[in-house]
Amino acid sequence: MKVPSIAEIDISGKRVFIRVDFDVPLSKDGQVLNETKILGVIPTIRYAIEQKAKVIIASSLGNTKGRFNKKYSLEPIGGILSRILNTEIFFPENSIGEAVRKIGTDMQPGQIMLLENLDFQIGEAANSSEFAKKLSDSADIYVNEAFSASDQIKASLNAICEFFDEVCIGFQFQKEIENLDRIRNPQRPFTAIFGGRNVLEKIEILENMLDNVDTIMVGGVFANTFLKVLGGETGKSDVETAAIFRAKKLVSSSEIREIRLILPEDWVAIKGNLNNYSSSFIISGGRIPNDLQVVDIGPAAQADFAKRLAKARTVLWTGPLGICEDPEFKKGTEALVKALAESDAFKVIIGEDTVQMALDSNGKEGRSFISHGGQTALCYIKGNKLPALTAMESRIK
């Protein structure tokens, strides 16, 4: 990657446009439920303040399709930023226009303006050059600190780069790229752990990793699907039938390359459904009775996974191993978190549920990188070009 970080260019006294991703979960009344994404970009904002830059922060939130919706106003986020940074945040009622230009002109070095939700403007989702030009008028330097949104094509991520001579990335963006690159070129042995749903999508990622991975361990619906492919009986468990063909191909490709594909040795299953069951059962041997549904990996699988992880030098984990919405059925995932914390391997953890489980763990952190890139991180590992990164690279002379 040839795009510099914000620390590599002179931003002192300049107007700096920092595109962040504040697409955070909200309550019914529009209050922020999780500040993780906000906290992640604070070092970049603080650095810009320390360098006496005039800071303009911009983000989208929700999917308003160019229409104003008070629930998705960034005003509450402005309050959070003000509290964290202990400073006043200027908040115009729009993202472009005369008020934005006036505040941008009158701001003193080290002050901050937060623009209103970019998605309130139809030009944002349309990747409009006209809208991008209006956004760029308020700043001298463009900073992308929105890695998790950089797989999207929007005016503030793509078209806007054409109007800046200097573009760079923030500290969190830089961390994401540096750590994900260690997965794309891993120290061996390399173990990939895949759980949860979206089986077809995750198989595509694994297909691009086959020349680098040594062991693949699976849980969740991902494991159910592979159990079906390998001739097991899945009972009433969820199976992603659309992924069966690609799963068979992945099994074959893994065998040719002598990659170990590890299914759970045992499973936790229930009779009935999550809203109506009396007890759970431990099932071994890959034969789930017709009236049972798999909800977690069993104790033998937990021990087996931990033993195998102890030999790894690099680990990628995405997706829970059980139905973590029910506290009784997240024990397998909790055991994995503990095993990862005790491992000396370099680890990257991706995905909303897996990241939250890792953050909630009381075990030692170890050498883990907890990615907040979500789908974008998986796209990057798969080898896809990120449109926003490509747009910035085109401006580097």
mmCIF file of C-alpha atoms in Angstrom:
data_model
loop_
_atom_site.group_PDB
_atom_site.id
_atom_site.type_symbol
_atom_site.label_atom_id
_atom_site.label_comp_id
_atom_site.label_asym_id
_atom_site.label_seq_id
_atom_site.Cartn_x
_atom_site.Cartn_y
_atom_site.Cartn_z
ATOM 1 C CA MET A 1 0.000 0.000 0.000
ATOM 2 C CA LYS A 2 1.434 3.356 -1.020
ATOM 3 C CA VAL A 3 -1.018 5.659 0.779
ATOM 4 C CA PRO A 4 0.756 7.456 3.665
ATOM 5 C CA SER A 5 -0.560 7.658 7.202
ATOM 6 C CA ILE A 6 -1.602 10.964 8.715
ATOM 7 C CA ALA A 7 1.682 11.027 10.665
ATOM 8 C CA GLU A 8 3.680 11.072 7.419
ATOM 9 C CA ILE A 9 2.363 14.361 6.064
ATOM 10 C CA ASP A 10 2.351 17.920 7.381
ATOM 11 C CA ILE A 11 -1.128 18.787 8.633
ATOM 12 C CA SER A 12 -0.115 21.623 10.965
ATOM 13 C CA GLY A 13 -2.496 24.543 10.576
ATOM 14 C CA LYS A 14 -4.295 22.841 7.670
ATOM 15 C CA ARG A 15 -8.002 22.084 7.317
ATOM 16 C CA VAL A 16 -8.212 18.302 7.613
ATOM 17 C CA PHE A 17 -11.262 16.348 6.409
ATOM 18 C CA ILE A 18 -11.425 13.064 8.374
ATOM 19 C CA ARG A 19 -13.913 10.544 6.967
ATOM 20 C CA VAL A 20 -14.853 8.150 9.787
ATOM 21 C CA ASP A 21 -17.399 5.352 10.149
ATOM 22 C CA PHE A 22 -19.838 6.260 12.908
ATOM 23 C CA ASP A 23 -22.478 3.812 11.670
ATOM 24 C CA VAL A 24 -23.110 2.663 15.238
ATOM 25 C CA PRO A 25 -26.032 0.729 16.779
ATOM 26 C CA LEU A 26 -28.819 2.983 18.056
ATOM 27 C CA SER A 27 -31.667 2.670 20.526
ATOM 28 C CA LYS A 28 -35.248 3.325 19.434
ATOM 29 C CA ASP A 29 -34.872 6.959 20.464
ATOM 30 C CA GLY A 30 -31.612 7.391 18.516
ATOM 31 C CA GLN A 31 -29.115 7.065 21.361
ATOM 32 C CA VAL A 32 -25.764 5.346 20.748
ATOM 33 C CA LEU A 33 -25.650 1.817 22.219
ATOM 34 C CA ASN A 34 -21.997 1.011 21.515
ATOM 35 C CA GLU A 35 -19.144 3.537 21.323
ATOM 36 C CA THR A 36 -16.469 1.125 20.028
ATOM 37 C CA LYS A 37 -16.280 2.620 16.529
ATOM 38 C CA ILE A 38 -16.078 6.115 17.981
ATOM 39 C CA LEU A 39 -13.304 5.206 20.402
ATOM 40 C CA GLY A 40 -11.301 3.584 17.609
ATOM 41 C CA VAL A 41 -10.759 6.865 15.742
ATOM 42 C CA ILE A 42 -10.038 9.070 18.760
ATOM 43 C CA PRO A 43 -6.214 8.697 18.435
ATOM 44 C CA THR A 44 -6.329 10.096 14.901
ATOM 45 C CA ILE A 45 -8.556 13.007 15.925
ATOM 46 C CA ARG A 46 -6.376 13.756 18.953
ATOM 47 C CA TYR A 47 -3.267 13.710 16.775
ATOM 48 C CA ALA A 48 -4.836 16.216 14.375
ATOM 49 C CA ILE A 49 -5.742 18.478 17.307
ATOM 50 C CA GLU A 50 -2.204 18.267 18.702
ATOM 51 C CA GLN A 51 -0.857 19.241 15.287
ATOM 52 C CA LYS A 52 -3.047 22.352 15.415
ATOM 53 C CA ALA A 53 -5.077 21.275 12.419
ATOM 54 C CA LYS A 54 -8.618 22.485 11.837
ATOM 55 C CA VAL A 55 -10.543 19.216 12.017
ATOM 56 C CA ILE A 56 -13.669 18.426 9.961
ATOM 57 C CA ILE A 57 -15.210 15.045 10.762
ATOM 58 C CA ALA A 58 -17.705 13.364 8.428
ATOM 59 C CA SER A 59 -19.658 10.114 8.521
ATOM 60 C CA SER A 60 -22.816 8.420 7.343
ATOM 61 C CA LEU A 61 -25.241 6.613 9.651
ATOM 62 C CA GLY A 62 -28.086 4.302 8.772
ATOM 63 C CA ASN A 63 -29.512 4.051 5.284
ATOM 64 C CA THR A 64 -31.663 7.134 4.841
ATOM 65 C CA LYS A 65 -31.401 7.192 1.015
ATOM 66 C CA GLY A 66 -30.840 10.935 0.823
ATOM 67 C CA ARG A 67 -33.664 11.872 3.179
ATOM 68 C CA PHE A 68 -33.457 13.587 6.568
ATOM 69 C CA ASN A 69 -34.386 11.383 9.521
ATOM 70 C CA LYS A 70 -33.861 12.870 12.971
ATOM 71 C CA LYS A 71 -33.209 9.421 14.482
ATOM 72 C CA TYR A 72 -30.034 9.203 12.390
ATOM 73 C CA SER A 73 -28.705 12.660 13.159
ATOM 74 C CA LEU A 74 -25.069 12.704 14.270
ATOM 75 C CA GLU A 75 -25.840 15.249 16.995
ATOM 76 C CA PRO A 76 -25.713 12.639 19.828
ATOM 77 C CA ILE A 77 -22.350 11.469 18.496
ATOM 78 C CA GLY A 78 -21.153 15.051 18.631
ATOM 79 C CA GLY A 79 -21.992 15.028 22.328
ATOM 80 C CA ILE A 80 -19.991 11.838 22.845
ATOM 81 C CA LEU A 81 -17.000 13.283 20.988
ATOM 82 C CA SER A 82 -17.200 16.442 23.068
ATOM 83 C CA ARG A 83 -17.174 14.391 26.269
ATOM 84 C CA ILE A 84 -14.302 12.127 25.229
ATOM 85 C CA LEU A 85 -12.132 14.918 23.837
ATOM 86 C CA ASN A 86 -13.188 17.461 26.441
ATOM 87 C CA THR A 87 -13.686 20.137 23.822
ATOM 88 C CA GLU A 88 -16.438 22.000 21.991
ATOM 89 C CA ILE A 89 -17.699 20.376 18.778
ATOM 90 C CA PHE A 90 -19.176 22.663 16.120
ATOM 91 C CA PHE A 91 -22.206 20.976 14.563
ATOM 92 C CA PRO A 92 -23.849 22.616 11.539
ATOM 93 C CA GLU A 93 -27.291 21.398 10.461
ATOM 94 C CA ASN A 94 -25.965 20.095 7.156
ATOM 95 C CA SER A 95 -22.856 18.563 5.607
ATOM 96 C CA ILE A 96 -22.461 21.215 2.898
ATOM 97 C CA GLY A 97 -23.511 24.810 2.406
ATOM 98 C CA GLU A 98 -22.831 28.293 3.711
ATOM 99 C CA ALA A 99 -22.885 27.402 7.420
ATOM 100 C CA VAL A 100 -20.249 24.722 6.886
ATOM 101 C CA ARG A 101 -18.055 27.104 4.880
ATOM 102 C CA LYS A 102 -18.340 29.846 7.505
ATOM 103 C CA ILE A 103 -17.487 27.542 10.433
ATOM 104 C CA GLY A 104 -14.591 26.094 8.428
ATOM 105 C CA THR A 105 -13.257 29.601 7.798
ATOM 106 C CA ASP A 106 -13.734 30.850 11.356
ATOM 107 C CA MET A 107 -12.389 27.750 13.157
ATOM 108 C CA GLN A 108 -9.147 28.117 15.055
ATOM 109 C CA PRO A 109 -6.309 25.549 14.929
ATOM 110 C CA GLY A 110 -7.193 22.547 17.109
ATOM 111 C CA GLN A 111 -10.948 23.041 16.858
ATOM 112 C CA ILE A 112 -13.406 20.458 15.509
ATOM 113 C CA MET A 113 -16.480 20.526 13.300
ATOM 114 C CA LEU A 114 -18.702 17.446 12.920
ATOM 115 C CA LEU A 115 -20.795 17.483 9.752
ATOM 116 C CA GLU A 116 -24.368 16.226 9.777
ATOM 117 C CA ASN A 117 -25.065 12.710 8.443
ATOM 118 C CA LEU A 118 -23.718 12.470 4.892
ATOM 119 C CA ASP A 119 -26.475 10.032 3.916
ATOM 120 C CA PHE A 120 -29.029 12.817 4.289
ATOM 121 C CA GLN A 121 -27.669 13.977 0.908
ATOM 122 C CA ILE A 122 -28.657 11.927 -2.139
ATOM 123 C CA GLY A 123 -25.270 12.665 -3.705
ATOM 124 C CA GLU A 124 -23.458 10.561 -1.093
ATOM 125 C CA ALA A 125 -24.811 7.146 -2.110
ATOM 126 C CA ALA A 126 -24.708 8.198 -5.776
ATOM 127 C CA ASN A 127 -20.946 8.872 -5.537
ATOM 128 C CA SER A 128 -21.730 12.293 -6.975
ATOM 129 C CA SER A 129 -18.721 14.363 -8.035
ATOM 130 C CA GLU A 130 -20.777 17.525 -7.518
ATOM 131 C CA PHE A 131 -21.532 16.607 -3.904
ATOM 132 C CA ALA A 132 -17.943 15.455 -3.357
ATOM 133 C CA LYS A 133 -16.628 18.781 -4.636
ATOM 134 C CA LYS A 134 -18.836 20.677 -2.171
ATOM 135 C CA LEU A 135 -17.552 18.501 0.686
ATOM 136 C CA SER A 136 -13.937 19.049 -0.345
ATOM 137 C CA ASP A 137 -14.319 22.850 -0.422
ATOM 138 C CA SER A 138 -14.084 22.932 3.386
ATOM 139 C CA ALA A 139 -10.665 21.237 3.655
ATOM 140 C CA ASP A 140 -7.078 21.018 2.396
ATOM 141 C CA ILE A 141 -6.193 17.389 3.258
ATOM 142 C CA TYR A 142 -8.286 14.203 3.075
ATOM 143 C CA VAL A 143 -7.947 11.484 5.726
ATOM 144 C CA ASN A 144 -9.712 8.131 5.437
ATOM 145 C CA GLU A 145 -10.262 6.686 8.914
ATOM 146 C CA ALA A 146 -13.266 4.617 7.812
ATOM 147 C CA PHE A 147 -11.716 1.258 6.964
ATOM 148 C CA SER A 148 -14.938 -0.599 7.785
ATOM 149 C CA ALA A 149 -16.792 1.407 5.105
ATOM 150 C CA SER A 150 -14.044 1.378 2.493
ATOM 151 C CA ASP A 151 -15.577 -1.458 0.485
ATOM 152 C CA GLN A 152 -18.448 0.904 -0.374
ATOM 153 C CA ILE A 153 -18.683 3.342 -3.247
ATOM 154 C CA LYS A 154 -19.793 6.704 -1.886
ATOM 155 C CA ALA A 155 -18.960 10.308 -2.648
ATOM 156 C CA SER A 156 -17.111 10.903 0.625
ATOM 157 C CA LEU A 157 -14.993 7.774 0.126
ATOM 158 C CA ASN A 158 -14.336 7.724 -3.610
ATOM 159 C CA ALA A 159 -15.264 10.738 -5.761
ATOM 160 C CA ILE A 160 -13.966 13.157 -3.134
ATOM 161 C CA CYS A 161 -10.354 12.024 -3.577
ATOM 162 C CA GLU A 162 -10.212 13.693 -6.997
ATOM 163 C CA PHE A 163 -10.437 17.088 -5.324
ATOM 164 C CA PHE A 164 -7.492 16.692 -2.940
ATOM 165 C CA ASP A 165 -3.793 16.891 -3.723
ATOM 166 C CA GLU A 166 -2.963 15.253 -0.384
ATOM 167 C CA VAL A 167 -4.697 12.115 0.860
ATOM 168 C CA CYS A 168 -3.775 9.784 3.714
ATOM 169 C CA ILE A 169 -5.146 7.205 6.135
ATOM 170 C CA GLY A 170 -5.734 7.383 9.882
ATOM 171 C CA PHE A 171 -4.038 5.302 12.562
ATOM 172 C CA GLN A 172 -6.880 2.738 12.884
ATOM 173 C CA PHE A 173 -7.018 2.245 9.102
ATOM 174 C CA GLN A 174 -3.261 1.699 9.131
ATOM 175 C CA LYS A 175 -3.540 -0.905 11.914
ATOM 176 C CA GLU A 176 -6.218 -2.791 10.012
ATOM 177 C CA ILE A 177 -4.128 -3.014 6.858
ATOM 178 C CA GLU A 178 -0.891 -3.943 8.645
ATOM 179 C CA ASN A 179 -2.506 -6.710 10.705
ATOM 180 C CA LEU A 180 -4.694 -8.119 7.919
ATOM 181 C CA ASP A 181 -1.614 -8.277 5.700
ATOM 182 C CA ARG A 182 -0.152 -10.689 8.259
ATOM 183 C CA ILE A 183 -3.105 -12.987 7.539
ATOM 184 C CA ARG A 184 -2.627 -12.688 3.781
ATOM 185 C CA ASN A 185 1.042 -13.649 4.269
ATOM 186 C CA PRO A 186 0.957 -15.674 7.492
ATOM 187 C CA GLN A 187 3.631 -17.253 9.619
ATOM 188 C CA ARG A 188 3.034 -21.019 9.459
ATOM 189 C CA PRO A 189 1.393 -23.143 10.765
ATOM 190 C CA PHE A 190 -1.715 -21.074 10.040
ATOM 191 C CA THR A 191 -5.104 -22.060 11.491
ATOM 192 C CA ALA A 192 -8.399 -20.575 10.295
ATOM 193 C CA ILE A 193 -11.495 -20.889 12.494
ATOM 194 C CA PHE A 194 -14.831 -20.301 10.784
ATOM 195 C CA GLY A 195 -18.219 -20.379 12.473
ATOM 196 C CA GLY A 196 -21.567 -18.670 12.300
ATOM 197 C CA ARG A 197 -23.617 -18.357 9.133
ATOM 198 C CA ASN A 198 -22.992 -16.896 5.644
ATOM 199 C CA VAL A 199 -21.347 -20.184 4.680
ATOM 200 C CA LEU A 200 -21.062 -19.534 0.946
ATOM 201 C CA GLU A 201 -19.416 -16.164 1.488
ATOM 202 C CA LYS A 202 -16.920 -17.616 3.972
ATOM 203 C CA ILE A 203 -16.099 -20.532 1.677
ATOM 204 C CA GLU A 204 -15.070 -17.978 -0.962
ATOM 205 C CA ILE A 205 -12.660 -16.472 1.561
ATOM 206 C CA LEU A 206 -11.200 -19.875 2.409
ATOM 207 C CA GLU A 207 -10.781 -20.698 -1.275
ATOM 208 C CA ASN A 208 -8.452 -17.723 -1.554
ATOM 209 C CA MET A 209 -6.462 -18.882 1.485
ATOM 210 C CA LEU A 210 -5.838 -22.496 0.510
ATOM 211 C CA ASP A 211 -2.209 -21.958 -0.454
ATOM 212 C CA ASN A 212 -1.427 -20.485 2.975
ATOM 213 C CA VAL A 213 -3.623 -22.292 5.510
ATOM 214 C CA ASP A 214 -2.669 -25.525 7.305
ATOM 215 C CA THR A 215 -5.738 -26.237 9.443
ATOM 216 C CA ILE A 216 -9.389 -25.215 9.132
ATOM 217 C CA MET A 217 -11.596 -25.640 12.218
ATOM 218 C CA VAL A 218 -15.342 -25.108 11.903
ATOM 219 C CA GLY A 219 -18.397 -24.583 14.089
ATOM 220 C CA GLY A 220 -21.902 -23.144 13.902
ATOM 221 C CA VAL A 221 -23.994 -23.451 10.734
ATOM 222 C CA PHE A 222 -20.689 -23.581 8.870
ATOM 223 C CA ALA A 223 -19.897 -26.913 10.576
ATOM 224 C CA ASN A 224 -23.412 -28.275 10.045
ATOM 225 C CA THR A 225 -23.080 -27.691 6.314
ATOM 226 C CA PHE A 226 -19.750 -29.515 6.136
ATOM 227 C CA LEU A 227 -21.084 -32.368 8.273
ATOM 228 C CA LYS A 228 -23.826 -32.797 5.669
ATOM 229 C CA VAL A 229 -21.272 -32.735 2.833
ATOM 230 C CA LEU A 230 -19.150 -35.407 4.534
ATOM 231 C CA GLY A 231 -22.087 -37.795 4.851
ATOM 232 C CA GLY A 232 -23.123 -37.049 8.423
ATOM 233 C CA GLU A 233 -26.662 -36.623 9.689
ATOM 234 C CA THR A 234 -27.606 -33.106 10.782
ATOM 235 C CA GLY A 235 -31.094 -33.691 12.236
ATOM 236 C CA LYS A 236 -33.047 -30.432 12.457
ATOM 237 C CA SER A 237 -29.888 -28.300 12.471
ATOM 238 C CA ASP A 238 -29.569 -25.310 10.151
ATOM 239 C CA VAL A 239 -27.698 -26.176 6.948
ATOM 240 C CA GLU A 240 -26.930 -23.704 4.154
ATOM 241 C CA THR A 241 -27.991 -25.854 1.209
ATOM 242 C CA ALA A 242 -26.951 -23.223 -1.358
ATOM 243 C CA ALA A 243 -23.342 -23.753 -0.230
ATOM 244 C CA ILE A 244 -23.277 -27.556 -0.574
ATOM 245 C CA PHE A 245 -21.588 -27.640 -3.994
ATOM 246 C CA ARG A 246 -18.856 -25.165 -3.040
ATOM 247 C CA ALA A 247 -18.381 -26.947 0.298
ATOM 248 C CA LYS A 248 -17.754 -30.245 -1.519
ATOM 249 C CA LYS A 249 -15.227 -28.509 -3.736
ATOM 250 C CA LEU A 250 -13.476 -27.012 -0.693
ATOM 251 C CA VAL A 251 -13.254 -30.449 0.951
ATOM 252 C CA SER A 252 -11.662 -31.844 -2.200
ATOM 253 C CA SER A 253 -9.233 -28.933 -2.548
ATOM 254 C CA SER A 254 -8.232 -29.274 1.108
ATOM 255 C CA GLU A 255 -7.533 -32.996 0.733
ATOM 256 C CA ILE A 256 -5.335 -32.406 -2.320
ATOM 257 C CA ARG A 257 -3.296 -29.823 -0.400
ATOM 258 C CA GLU A 258 -3.239 -31.944 2.771
ATOM 259 C CA ILE A 259 -5.027 -29.222 4.725
ATOM 260 C CA ARG A 260 -6.650 -30.541 7.900
ATOM 261 C CA LEU A 261 -10.390 -29.778 7.925
ATOM 262 C CA ILE A 262 -11.509 -30.265 11.528
ATOM 263 C CA LEU A 263 -15.168 -30.722 12.429
ATOM 264 C CA PRO A 264 -16.261 -30.872 16.085
ATOM 265 C CA GLU A 265 -15.766 -34.258 17.761
ATOM 266 C CA ASP A 266 -19.037 -33.761 19.583
ATOM 267 C CA TRP A 267 -21.976 -31.393 19.584
ATOM 268 C CA VAL A 268 -24.514 -29.875 21.965
ATOM 269 C CA ALA A 269 -28.049 -30.425 20.672
ATOM 270 C CA ILE A 270 -31.592 -29.744 21.839
ATOM 271 C CA LYS A 271 -35.001 -31.218 21.137
ATOM 272 C CA GLY A 272 -37.484 -28.581 20.022
ATOM 273 C CA ASN A 273 -36.353 -25.009 19.400
ATOM 274 C CA LEU A 274 -34.605 -22.234 21.309
ATOM 275 C CA ASN A 275 -37.896 -20.933 22.642
ATOM 276 C CA ASN A 276 -39.143 -24.325 23.779
ATOM 277 C CA TYR A 277 -36.720 -27.029 24.913
ATOM 278 C CA SER A 278 -36.342 -28.941 28.151
ATOM 279 C CA SER A 279 -32.688 -29.979 28.137
ATOM 280 C CA SER A 280 -29.583 -30.323 25.970
ATOM 281 C CA PHE A 281 -27.677 -33.424 24.870
ATOM 282 C CA ILE A 282 -24.058 -34.199 23.987
ATOM 283 C CA ILE A 283 -23.935 -36.022 20.650
ATOM 284 C CA SER A 284 -20.804 -37.712 19.252
ATOM 285 C CA GLY A 285 -19.980 -39.440 15.989
ATOM 286 C CA GLY A 286 -21.446 -37.062 13.422
ATOM 287 C CA ARG A 287 -24.938 -38.510 13.630
ATOM 288 C CA ILE A 288 -27.429 -35.945 14.891
ATOM 289 C CA PRO A 289 -30.816 -37.632 15.554
ATOM 290 C CA ASN A 290 -33.699 -36.460 13.378
ATOM 291 C CA ASP A 291 -35.499 -34.722 16.242
ATOM 292 C CA LEU A 292 -32.470 -32.755 17.531
ATOM 293 C CA GLN A 293 -30.897 -29.427 16.573
ATOM 294 C CA VAL A 294 -27.189 -28.556 17.033
ATOM 295 C CA VAL A 295 -26.663 -25.416 19.128
ATOM 296 C CA ASP A 296 -22.954 -25.552 20.131
ATOM 297 C CA ILE A 297 -19.779 -27.596 19.987
ATOM 298 C CA GLY A 298 -19.318 -30.142 22.786
ATOM 299 C CA PRO A 299 -16.642 -30.469 25.504
ATOM 300 C CA ALA A 300 -14.497 -32.934 23.530
ATOM 301 C CA ALA A 301 -14.477 -30.542 20.563
ATOM 302 C CA GLN A 302 -13.533 -27.663 22.857
ATOM 303 C CA ALA A 303 -10.536 -29.611 24.168
ATOM 304 C CA ASP A 304 -9.545 -30.738 20.653
ATOM 305 C CA PHE A 305 -9.708 -27.202 19.241
ATOM 306 C CA ALA A 306 -7.613 -25.849 22.139
ATOM 307 C CA LYS A 307 -4.976 -28.564 21.641
ATOM 308 C CA ARG A 308 -4.687 -27.817 17.936
ATOM 309 C CA LEU A 309 -4.522 -24.060 18.512
ATOM 310 C CA ALA A 310 -1.503 -24.525 20.769
ATOM 311 C CA LYS A 311 0.521 -25.540 17.689
ATOM 312 C CA ALA A 312 -0.460 -22.564 15.512
ATOM 313 C CA ARG A 313 1.719 -19.509 14.839
ATOM 314 C CA THR A 314 -1.046 -17.514 13.089
ATOM 315 C CA VAL A 315 -4.806 -17.711 13.679
ATOM 316 C CA LEU A 316 -7.793 -16.124 11.949
ATOM 317 C CA TRP A 317 -11.179 -16.428 13.665
ATOM 318 C CA THR A 318 -14.553 -15.269 12.379
ATOM 319 C CA GLY A 319 -17.999 -16.432 13.453
ATOM 320 C CA PRO A 320 -19.237 -18.001 16.730
ATOM 321 C CA LEU A 321 -19.201 -21.770 17.278
ATOM 322 C CA GLY A 322 -22.690 -21.901 18.731
ATOM 323 C CA ILE A 323 -25.884 -19.921 19.195
ATOM 324 C CA CYS A 324 -24.424 -17.253 21.457
ATOM 325 C CA GLU A 325 -27.727 -15.438 21.929
ATOM 326 C CA ASP A 326 -28.467 -18.113 24.547
ATOM 327 C CA PRO A 327 -25.919 -18.028 27.422
ATOM 328 C CA GLU A 328 -26.093 -21.820 27.709
ATOM 329 C CA PHE A 329 -24.935 -22.288 24.134
ATOM 330 C CA LYS A 330 -21.961 -19.957 23.989
ATOM 331 C CA LYS A 331 -19.725 -22.191 26.091
ATOM 332 C CA GLY A 332 -17.907 -23.508 23.016
ATOM 333 C CA THR A 333 -17.156 -19.980 21.826
ATOM 334 C CA GLU A 334 -16.087 -18.954 25.333
ATOM 335 C CA ALA A 335 -13.718 -21.937 25.454
ATOM 336 C CA LEU A 336 -12.252 -20.860 22.126
ATOM 337 C CA VAL A 337 -11.729 -17.303 23.409
ATOM 338 C CA LYS A 338 -9.865 -18.738 26.415
ATOM 339 C CA ALA A 339 -7.709 -20.992 24.207
ATOM 340 C CA LEU A 340 -6.859 -18.075 21.935
ATOM 341 C CA ALA A 341 -5.909 -15.912 24.907
ATOM 342 C CA GLU A 342 -3.519 -18.636 26.097
ATOM 343 C CA SER A 343 -1.983 -19.118 22.658
ATOM 344 C CA ASP A 344 1.289 -17.428 21.683
ATOM 345 C CA ALA A 345 0.164 -17.255 18.046
ATOM 346 C CA PHE A 346 -0.575 -13.977 16.278
ATOM 347 C CA LYS A 347 -4.371 -13.773 16.096
ATOM 348 C CA VAL A 348 -6.856 -11.725 14.093
ATOM 349 C CA ILE A 349 -10.488 -11.742 15.210
ATOM 350 C CA ILE A 350 -13.191 -10.477 12.838
ATOM 351 C CA GLY A 351 -16.978 -10.264 13.044
ATOM 352 C CA GLU A 352 -19.461 -8.517 15.315
ATOM 353 C CA ASP A 353 -20.268 -11.520 17.528
ATOM 354 C CA THR A 354 -16.720 -12.848 17.728
ATOM 355 C CA VAL A 355 -15.248 -9.429 18.412
ATOM 356 C CA GLN A 356 -17.767 -8.823 21.200
ATOM 357 C CA MET A 357 -16.987 -12.213 22.757
ATOM 358 C CA ALA A 358 -13.279 -11.404 22.660
ATOM 359 C CA LEU A 359 -13.815 -7.976 24.192
ATOM 360 C CA ASP A 360 -15.979 -9.463 26.952
ATOM 361 C CA SER A 361 -13.346 -12.078 27.815
ATOM 362 C CA ASN A 362 -11.450 -11.719 31.053
ATOM 363 C CA GLY A 363 -8.579 -13.843 29.776
ATOM 364 C CA LYS A 364 -5.194 -12.352 28.901
ATOM 365 C CA GLU A 365 -5.125 -10.494 25.617
ATOM 366 C CA GLY A 366 -2.099 -12.225 24.118
ATOM 367 C CA ARG A 367 -0.993 -11.240 20.629
ATOM 368 C CA SER A 368 -4.457 -10.500 19.283
ATOM 369 C CA PHE A 369 -5.659 -7.922 16.810
ATOM 370 C CA ILE A 370 -9.386 -7.325 17.172
ATOM 371 C CA SER A 371 -10.534 -5.992 13.820
ATOM 372 C CA HIS A 372 -13.517 -3.678 13.595
ATOM 373 C CA GLY A 373 -13.444 -3.904 9.812
ATOM 374 C CA GLY A 374 -16.216 -6.516 9.619
ATOM 375 C CA GLN A 375 -17.166 -7.360 6.047
ATOM 376 C CA THR A 376 -14.496 -5.026 4.683
ATOM 377 C CA ALA A 377 -11.770 -6.927 6.541
ATOM 378 C CA LEU A 378 -12.972 -10.233 5.100
ATOM 379 C CA CYS A 379 -13.068 -8.714 1.604
ATOM 380 C CA TYR A 380 -9.507 -7.478 2.040
ATOM 381 C CA ILE A 381 -8.265 -10.880 3.238
ATOM 382 C CA LYS A 382 -9.977 -12.477 0.245
ATOM 383 C CA GLY A 383 -7.850 -10.250 -1.976
ATOM 384 C CA ASN A 384 -10.542 -7.874 -3.179
ATOM 385 C CA LYS A 385 -9.596 -4.300 -4.019
ATOM 386 C CA LEU A 386 -11.177 -1.801 -1.658
ATOM 387 C CA PRO A 387 -12.686 0.996 -3.798
ATOM 388 C CA ALA A 388 -11.846 3.723 -1.273
ATOM 389 C CA LEU A 389 -8.233 2.590 -1.028
ATOM 390 C CA THR A 390 -7.949 2.471 -4.814
ATOM 391 C CA ALA A 391 -9.350 6.011 -5.030
ATOM 392 C CA MET A 392 -6.677 7.272 -2.620
ATOM 393 C CA GLU A 393 -3.867 5.378 -4.357
ATOM 394 C CA SER A 394 -4.791 7.074 -7.639
ATOM 395 C CA ARG A 395 -3.930 10.431 -6.039
ATOM 396 C CA ILE A 396 -0.452 9.419 -4.898
ATOM 397 C CA LYS A 397 2.159 10.829 -7.278
#
